[in-house]
mmCIF file of C-alpha atoms in Angstrom:
data_model
loop_
_atom_site.group_PDB
_atom_site.id
_atom_site.type_symbol
_atom_site.label_atom_id
_atom_site.label_comp_id
_atom_site.label_asym_id
_atom_site.label_seq_id
_atom_site.Cartn_x
_atom_site.Cartn_y
_atom_site.Cartn_z
ATOM 1 C CA UNK A 1 14.696 20.057 4.313
ATOM 2 C CA UNK A 2 12.793 18.928 1.230
ATOM 3 C CA UNK A 3 14.090 16.497 -1.089
ATOM 4 C CA UNK A 4 15.000 16.978 -4.266
ATOM 5 C CA UNK A 5 12.442 15.785 -7.312
ATOM 6 C CA UNK A 6 15.497 12.963 -8.057
ATOM 7 C CA UNK A 7 14.805 12.011 -4.305
ATOM 8 C CA UNK A 8 11.078 12.363 -5.021
ATOM 9 C CA UNK A 9 10.964 9.952 -7.725
ATOM 10 C CA UNK A 10 13.191 7.533 -6.183
ATOM 11 C CA UNK A 11 11.258 7.100 -3.385
ATOM 12 C CA UNK A 12 8.078 6.545 -5.253
ATOM 13 C CA UNK A 13 9.715 4.027 -7.448
ATOM 14 C CA UNK A 14 10.585 2.116 -4.391
ATOM 15 C CA UNK A 15 7.543 2.292 -2.899
ATOM 16 C CA UNK A 16 5.788 1.286 -5.751
ATOM 17 C CA UNK A 17 8.690 -1.704 -5.976
ATOM 18 C CA UNK A 18 8.084 -2.677 -2.190
ATOM 19 C CA UNK A 19 4.142 -2.941 -2.553
ATOM 20 C CA UNK A 20 4.553 -4.809 -5.563
ATOM 21 C CA UNK A 21 7.094 -7.419 -5.041
ATOM 22 C CA UNK A 22 7.254 -7.967 -1.341
ATOM 23 C CA UNK A 23 8.984 -10.793 -1.975
ATOM 24 C CA UNK A 24 10.842 -9.946 -5.293
ATOM 25 C CA UNK A 25 11.997 -13.039 -7.902
ATOM 26 C CA UNK A 26 15.505 -12.596 -9.731
ATOM 27 C CA UNK A 27 12.591 -11.597 -12.586
ATOM 28 C CA UNK A 28 10.963 -8.716 -10.895
ATOM 29 C CA UNK A 29 13.847 -7.210 -10.049
ATOM 30 C CA UNK A 30 15.205 -7.205 -13.577
ATOM 31 C CA UNK A 31 12.005 -6.224 -14.747
ATOM 32 C CA UNK A 32 12.098 -3.240 -12.707
ATOM 33 C CA UNK A 33 16.038 -2.125 -12.787
ATOM 34 C CA UNK A 34 15.297 -1.761 -16.746
ATOM 35 C CA UNK A 35 11.989 0.218 -15.885
ATOM 36 C CA UNK A 36 14.216 2.127 -13.433
ATOM 37 C CA UNK A 37 17.344 1.922 -14.284
ATOM 38 C CA UNK A 38 18.684 5.764 -12.456
ATOM 39 C CA UNK A 39 17.686 3.652 -9.394
ATOM 40 C CA UNK A 40 18.941 -0.190 -10.466
ATOM 41 C CA UNK A 41 21.001 -0.097 -7.263
ATOM 42 C CA UNK A 42 18.841 0.897 -4.764
ATOM 43 C CA UNK A 43 15.954 -1.476 -6.162
ATOM 44 C CA UNK A 44 18.969 -4.494 -5.713
ATOM 45 C CA UNK A 45 19.713 -3.095 -2.435
ATOM 46 C CA UNK A 46 15.588 -3.111 -1.276
ATOM 47 C CA UNK A 47 15.436 -6.811 -3.251
ATOM 48 C CA UNK A 48 18.274 -7.584 -0.919
ATOM 49 C CA UNK A 49 16.770 -6.909 1.943
ATOM 50 C CA UNK A 50 13.568 -8.084 1.434
ATOM 51 C CA UNK A 51 15.052 -11.498 0.714
ATOM 52 C CA UNK A 52 16.876 -11.870 3.401
ATOM 53 C CA UNK A 53 14.022 -11.051 6.089
ATOM 54 C CA UNK A 54 11.463 -13.826 4.153
ATOM 55 C CA UNK A 55 14.507 -16.284 4.764
ATOM 56 C CA UNK A 56 14.804 -15.140 8.286
ATOM 57 C CA UNK A 57 10.817 -15.345 8.812
ATOM 58 C CA UNK A 58 10.531 -18.800 6.695
ATOM 59 C CA UNK A 59 12.713 -20.579 8.813
ATOM 60 C CA UNK A 60 12.273 -19.084 12.343
ATOM 61 C CA UNK A 61 16.547 -17.975 12.264
ATOM 62 C CA UNK A 62 18.164 -14.926 11.872
ATOM 63 C CA UNK A 63 19.707 -14.984 7.461
ATOM 64 C CA UNK A 64 23.275 -14.982 7.094
ATOM 65 C CA UNK A 65 24.955 -12.132 6.683
ATOM 66 C CA UNK A 66 24.568 -11.564 2.905
ATOM 67 C CA UNK A 67 24.158 -8.060 3.266
ATOM 68 C CA UNK A 68 26.131 -5.366 4.533
ATOM 69 C CA UNK A 69 25.690 -3.018 6.906
ATOM 70 C CA UNK A 70 25.864 0.238 4.707
ATOM 71 C CA UNK A 71 23.353 -1.753 2.457
ATOM 72 C CA UNK A 72 21.241 -2.680 5.382
ATOM 73 C CA UNK A 73 21.503 1.302 6.408
ATOM 74 C CA UNK A 74 20.691 2.808 3.046
ATOM 75 C CA UNK A 75 17.832 0.801 2.555
ATOM 76 C CA UNK A 76 16.117 1.345 5.780
ATOM 77 C CA UNK A 77 16.482 5.110 4.821
ATOM 78 C CA UNK A 78 15.282 5.092 1.520
ATOM 79 C CA UNK A 79 12.446 2.768 1.781
ATOM 80 C CA UNK A 80 11.066 1.979 5.201
ATOM 81 C CA UNK A 81 11.669 5.172 7.377
ATOM 82 C CA UNK A 82 8.592 7.075 6.486
ATOM 83 C CA UNK A 83 6.727 3.560 7.622
ATOM 84 C CA UNK A 84 8.880 3.509 11.092
ATOM 85 C CA UNK A 85 7.964 7.673 11.513
ATOM 86 C CA UNK A 86 4.355 7.086 10.949
ATOM 87 C CA UNK A 87 4.371 3.884 13.202
ATOM 88 C CA UNK A 88 6.499 5.763 15.972
ATOM 89 C CA UNK A 89 3.947 8.740 16.006
ATOM 90 C CA UNK A 90 1.218 6.365 16.371
ATOM 91 C CA UNK A 91 1.941 4.732 19.167
ATOM 92 C CA UNK A 92 3.224 7.922 20.694
ATOM 93 C CA UNK A 93 -0.546 9.699 20.379
ATOM 94 C CA UNK A 94 -3.175 8.130 18.670
ATOM 95 C CA UNK A 95 -5.838 10.577 17.381
ATOM 96 C CA UNK A 96 -8.806 11.126 19.975
ATOM 97 C CA UNK A 97 -11.522 11.307 17.116
ATOM 98 C CA UNK A 98 -12.070 8.924 14.722
ATOM 99 C CA UNK A 99 -11.674 10.068 10.990
ATOM 100 C CA UNK A 100 -12.927 8.163 7.734
ATOM 101 C CA UNK A 101 -10.943 7.883 4.629
ATOM 102 C CA UNK A 102 -12.511 10.613 2.662
ATOM 103 C CA UNK A 103 -11.157 12.835 5.687
ATOM 104 C CA UNK A 104 -7.476 11.174 5.707
ATOM 105 C CA UNK A 105 -7.854 11.815 1.875
ATOM 106 C CA UNK A 106 -8.746 15.475 2.166
ATOM 107 C CA UNK A 107 -6.043 16.120 4.754
ATOM 108 C CA UNK A 108 -3.442 15.078 2.613
ATOM 109 C CA UNK A 109 -4.616 16.831 -0.611
ATOM 110 C CA UNK A 110 -5.061 13.795 -2.301
ATOM 111 C CA UNK A 111 -8.219 11.879 -4.024
ATOM 112 C CA UNK A 112 -9.316 8.356 -4.611
ATOM 113 C CA UNK A 113 -8.211 8.802 -8.616
ATOM 114 C CA UNK A 114 -4.350 9.395 -7.363
ATOM 115 C CA UNK A 115 -4.034 6.817 -5.045
ATOM 116 C CA UNK A 116 -5.337 4.238 -7.216
ATOM 117 C CA UNK A 117 -2.783 5.517 -9.954
ATOM 118 C CA UNK A 118 -0.045 5.277 -7.142
ATOM 119 C CA UNK A 119 -1.197 1.937 -5.989
ATOM 120 C CA UNK A 120 -2.251 0.279 -9.190
ATOM 121 C CA UNK A 121 -5.828 -0.455 -8.001
ATOM 122 C CA UNK A 122 -9.193 -0.033 -9.301
ATOM 123 C CA UNK A 123 -10.786 3.096 -8.634
ATOM 124 C CA UNK A 124 -13.649 0.985 -7.847
ATOM 125 C CA UNK A 125 -12.207 -0.940 -5.169
ATOM 126 C CA UNK A 126 -11.034 2.135 -3.407
ATOM 127 C CA UNK A 127 -14.431 3.748 -3.359
ATOM 128 C CA UNK A 128 -16.105 0.345 -2.095
ATOM 129 C CA UNK A 129 -13.787 0.616 0.949
ATOM 130 C CA UNK A 130 -13.812 4.204 1.302
ATOM 131 C CA UNK A 131 -17.346 4.338 1.546
ATOM 132 C CA UNK A 132 -18.336 2.008 3.576
ATOM 133 C CA UNK A 133 -19.869 -0.890 0.964
ATOM 134 C CA UNK A 134 -17.187 -3.477 1.435
ATOM 135 C CA UNK A 135 -17.528 -6.125 4.087
ATOM 136 C CA UNK A 136 -14.483 -6.716 6.557
ATOM 137 C CA UNK A 137 -12.212 -7.903 6.523
ATOM 138 C CA UNK A 138 -9.873 -6.292 4.368
ATOM 139 C CA UNK A 139 -7.285 -8.120 2.110
ATOM 140 C CA UNK A 140 -4.059 -7.854 3.888
ATOM 141 C CA UNK A 141 -1.951 -6.029 0.923
ATOM 142 C CA UNK A 142 -4.533 -3.729 0.150
ATOM 143 C CA UNK A 143 -4.219 -2.644 3.946
ATOM 144 C CA UNK A 144 -0.266 -2.826 4.107
ATOM 145 C CA UNK A 145 -0.422 -0.729 0.564
ATOM 146 C CA UNK A 146 -3.030 1.807 2.435
ATOM 147 C CA UNK A 147 -1.592 2.035 5.512
ATOM 148 C CA UNK A 148 2.026 2.748 3.661
ATOM 149 C CA UNK A 149 0.323 5.414 1.493
ATOM 150 C CA UNK A 150 -1.735 7.323 4.200
ATOM 151 C CA UNK A 151 1.156 6.882 6.924
ATOM 152 C CA UNK A 152 -1.477 5.625 9.588
ATOM 153 C CA UNK A 153 -1.204 2.642 11.836
ATOM 154 C CA UNK A 154 -3.384 -0.258 12.113
ATOM 155 C CA UNK A 155 -5.688 0.558 14.703
ATOM 156 C CA UNK A 156 -6.269 3.789 12.688
ATOM 157 C CA UNK A 157 -7.068 1.862 9.336
ATOM 158 C CA UNK A 158 -9.465 -0.188 11.660
ATOM 159 C CA UNK A 159 -11.145 2.808 12.773
ATOM 160 C CA UNK A 160 -11.356 4.289 9.446
ATOM 161 C CA UNK A 161 -13.237 1.116 8.394
ATOM 162 C CA UNK A 162 -15.544 1.212 11.057
ATOM 163 C CA UNK A 163 -15.999 4.580 10.557
ATOM 164 C CA UNK A 164 -17.121 4.137 6.946
ATOM 165 C CA UNK A 165 -19.233 1.123 7.370
ATOM 166 C CA UNK A 166 -21.080 3.121 10.038
ATOM 167 C CA UNK A 167 -21.557 6.460 7.976
ATOM 168 C CA UNK A 168 -21.836 4.734 4.380
ATOM 169 C CA UNK A 169 -22.078 6.759 1.657
ATOM 170 C CA UNK A 170 -25.351 6.366 -0.400
ATOM 171 C CA UNK A 171 -25.780 5.735 -4.126
ATOM 172 C CA UNK A 172 -28.324 7.613 -6.027
ATOM 173 C CA UNK A 173 -31.880 6.388 -5.992
ATOM 174 C CA UNK A 174 -32.924 4.928 -9.146
ATOM 175 C CA UNK A 175 -36.532 6.420 -10.345
ATOM 176 C CA UNK A 176 -38.420 5.698 -7.066
ATOM 177 C CA UNK A 177 -36.313 3.539 -5.287
ATOM 178 C CA UNK A 178 -34.603 4.487 -2.330
ATOM 179 C CA UNK A 179 -30.713 5.117 -1.980
ATOM 180 C CA UNK A 180 -29.200 1.804 -2.260
ATOM 181 C CA UNK A 181 -26.066 1.018 -0.206
ATOM 182 C CA UNK A 182 -24.370 -1.962 -2.178
ATOM 183 C CA UNK A 183 -22.319 -4.149 0.344
ATOM 184 C CA UNK A 184 -19.940 -6.931 -0.785
ATOM 185 C CA UNK A 185 -17.488 -8.803 0.828
ATOM 186 C CA UNK A 186 -13.177 -8.079 -0.530
ATOM 187 C CA UNK A 187 -12.975 -11.021 -2.996
ATOM 188 C CA UNK A 188 -16.467 -10.065 -4.206
ATOM 189 C CA UNK A 189 -15.518 -6.093 -5.002
ATOM 190 C CA UNK A 190 -12.001 -7.542 -6.529
ATOM 191 C CA UNK A 191 -13.419 -10.062 -8.792
ATOM 192 C CA UNK A 192 -15.984 -7.092 -9.605
ATOM 193 C CA UNK A 193 -13.751 -4.554 -10.434
ATOM 194 C CA UNK A 194 -12.529 -3.430 -13.686
ATOM 195 C CA UNK A 195 -9.076 -4.227 -13.360
ATOM 196 C CA UNK A 196 -7.032 -6.443 -15.163
ATOM 197 C CA UNK A 197 -7.191 -10.322 -14.156
ATOM 198 C CA UNK A 198 -3.462 -10.053 -13.268
ATOM 199 C CA UNK A 199 -4.058 -7.081 -11.306
ATOM 200 C CA UNK A 200 -7.185 -8.957 -9.495
ATOM 201 C CA UNK A 201 -5.001 -12.125 -8.773
ATOM 202 C CA UNK A 202 -2.489 -9.816 -7.147
ATOM 203 C CA UNK A 203 -4.629 -8.087 -4.473
ATOM 204 C CA UNK A 204 -6.223 -11.196 -4.025
ATOM 205 C CA UNK A 205 -3.049 -12.924 -3.017
ATOM 206 C CA UNK A 206 -2.765 -15.003 -5.927
ATOM 207 C CA UNK A 207 0.341 -14.068 -6.949
#
């Protein structure tokens, strides 16, 4: 059963909130409920779940039961089910053949510019990673965001990175020089991207 346009828009808004604000503050909640007033209740519920889980992780104990069972169920079904389904599918049957990021995009009918817009990240950063020009390890925020967006497991992501490194795309040759394969680590790629300083800090894990 296909989703209605409203449900699709809500899922996209919650996904972006999940990626942008993994530990939402009060200011984050105010900003996002103003941005999406029609989904304010869903955003507040997801923020409550995220903060509840974060509290449990930081203390090593089960957090107080401040979130109702109904809220928990709705938050799961609307925000996290897609990720859980992809994880379960990957655990049952990992693909035998390794595919790269470009093949994954083609299979999903999307492109680097589309992914960049969805994640609010520079196209040049994704191009460096997908073309095999980024030296691992990849930043955890980008790994999490891409796994969620592509619906893949951690082993699949690692294999795609290895495939990209083993089959790098060549840059166009300049004059008589041979094609170049630039190699930079994650921090260097982010720092040299065309993103705003705020987005660079976010993807570097500084905010």
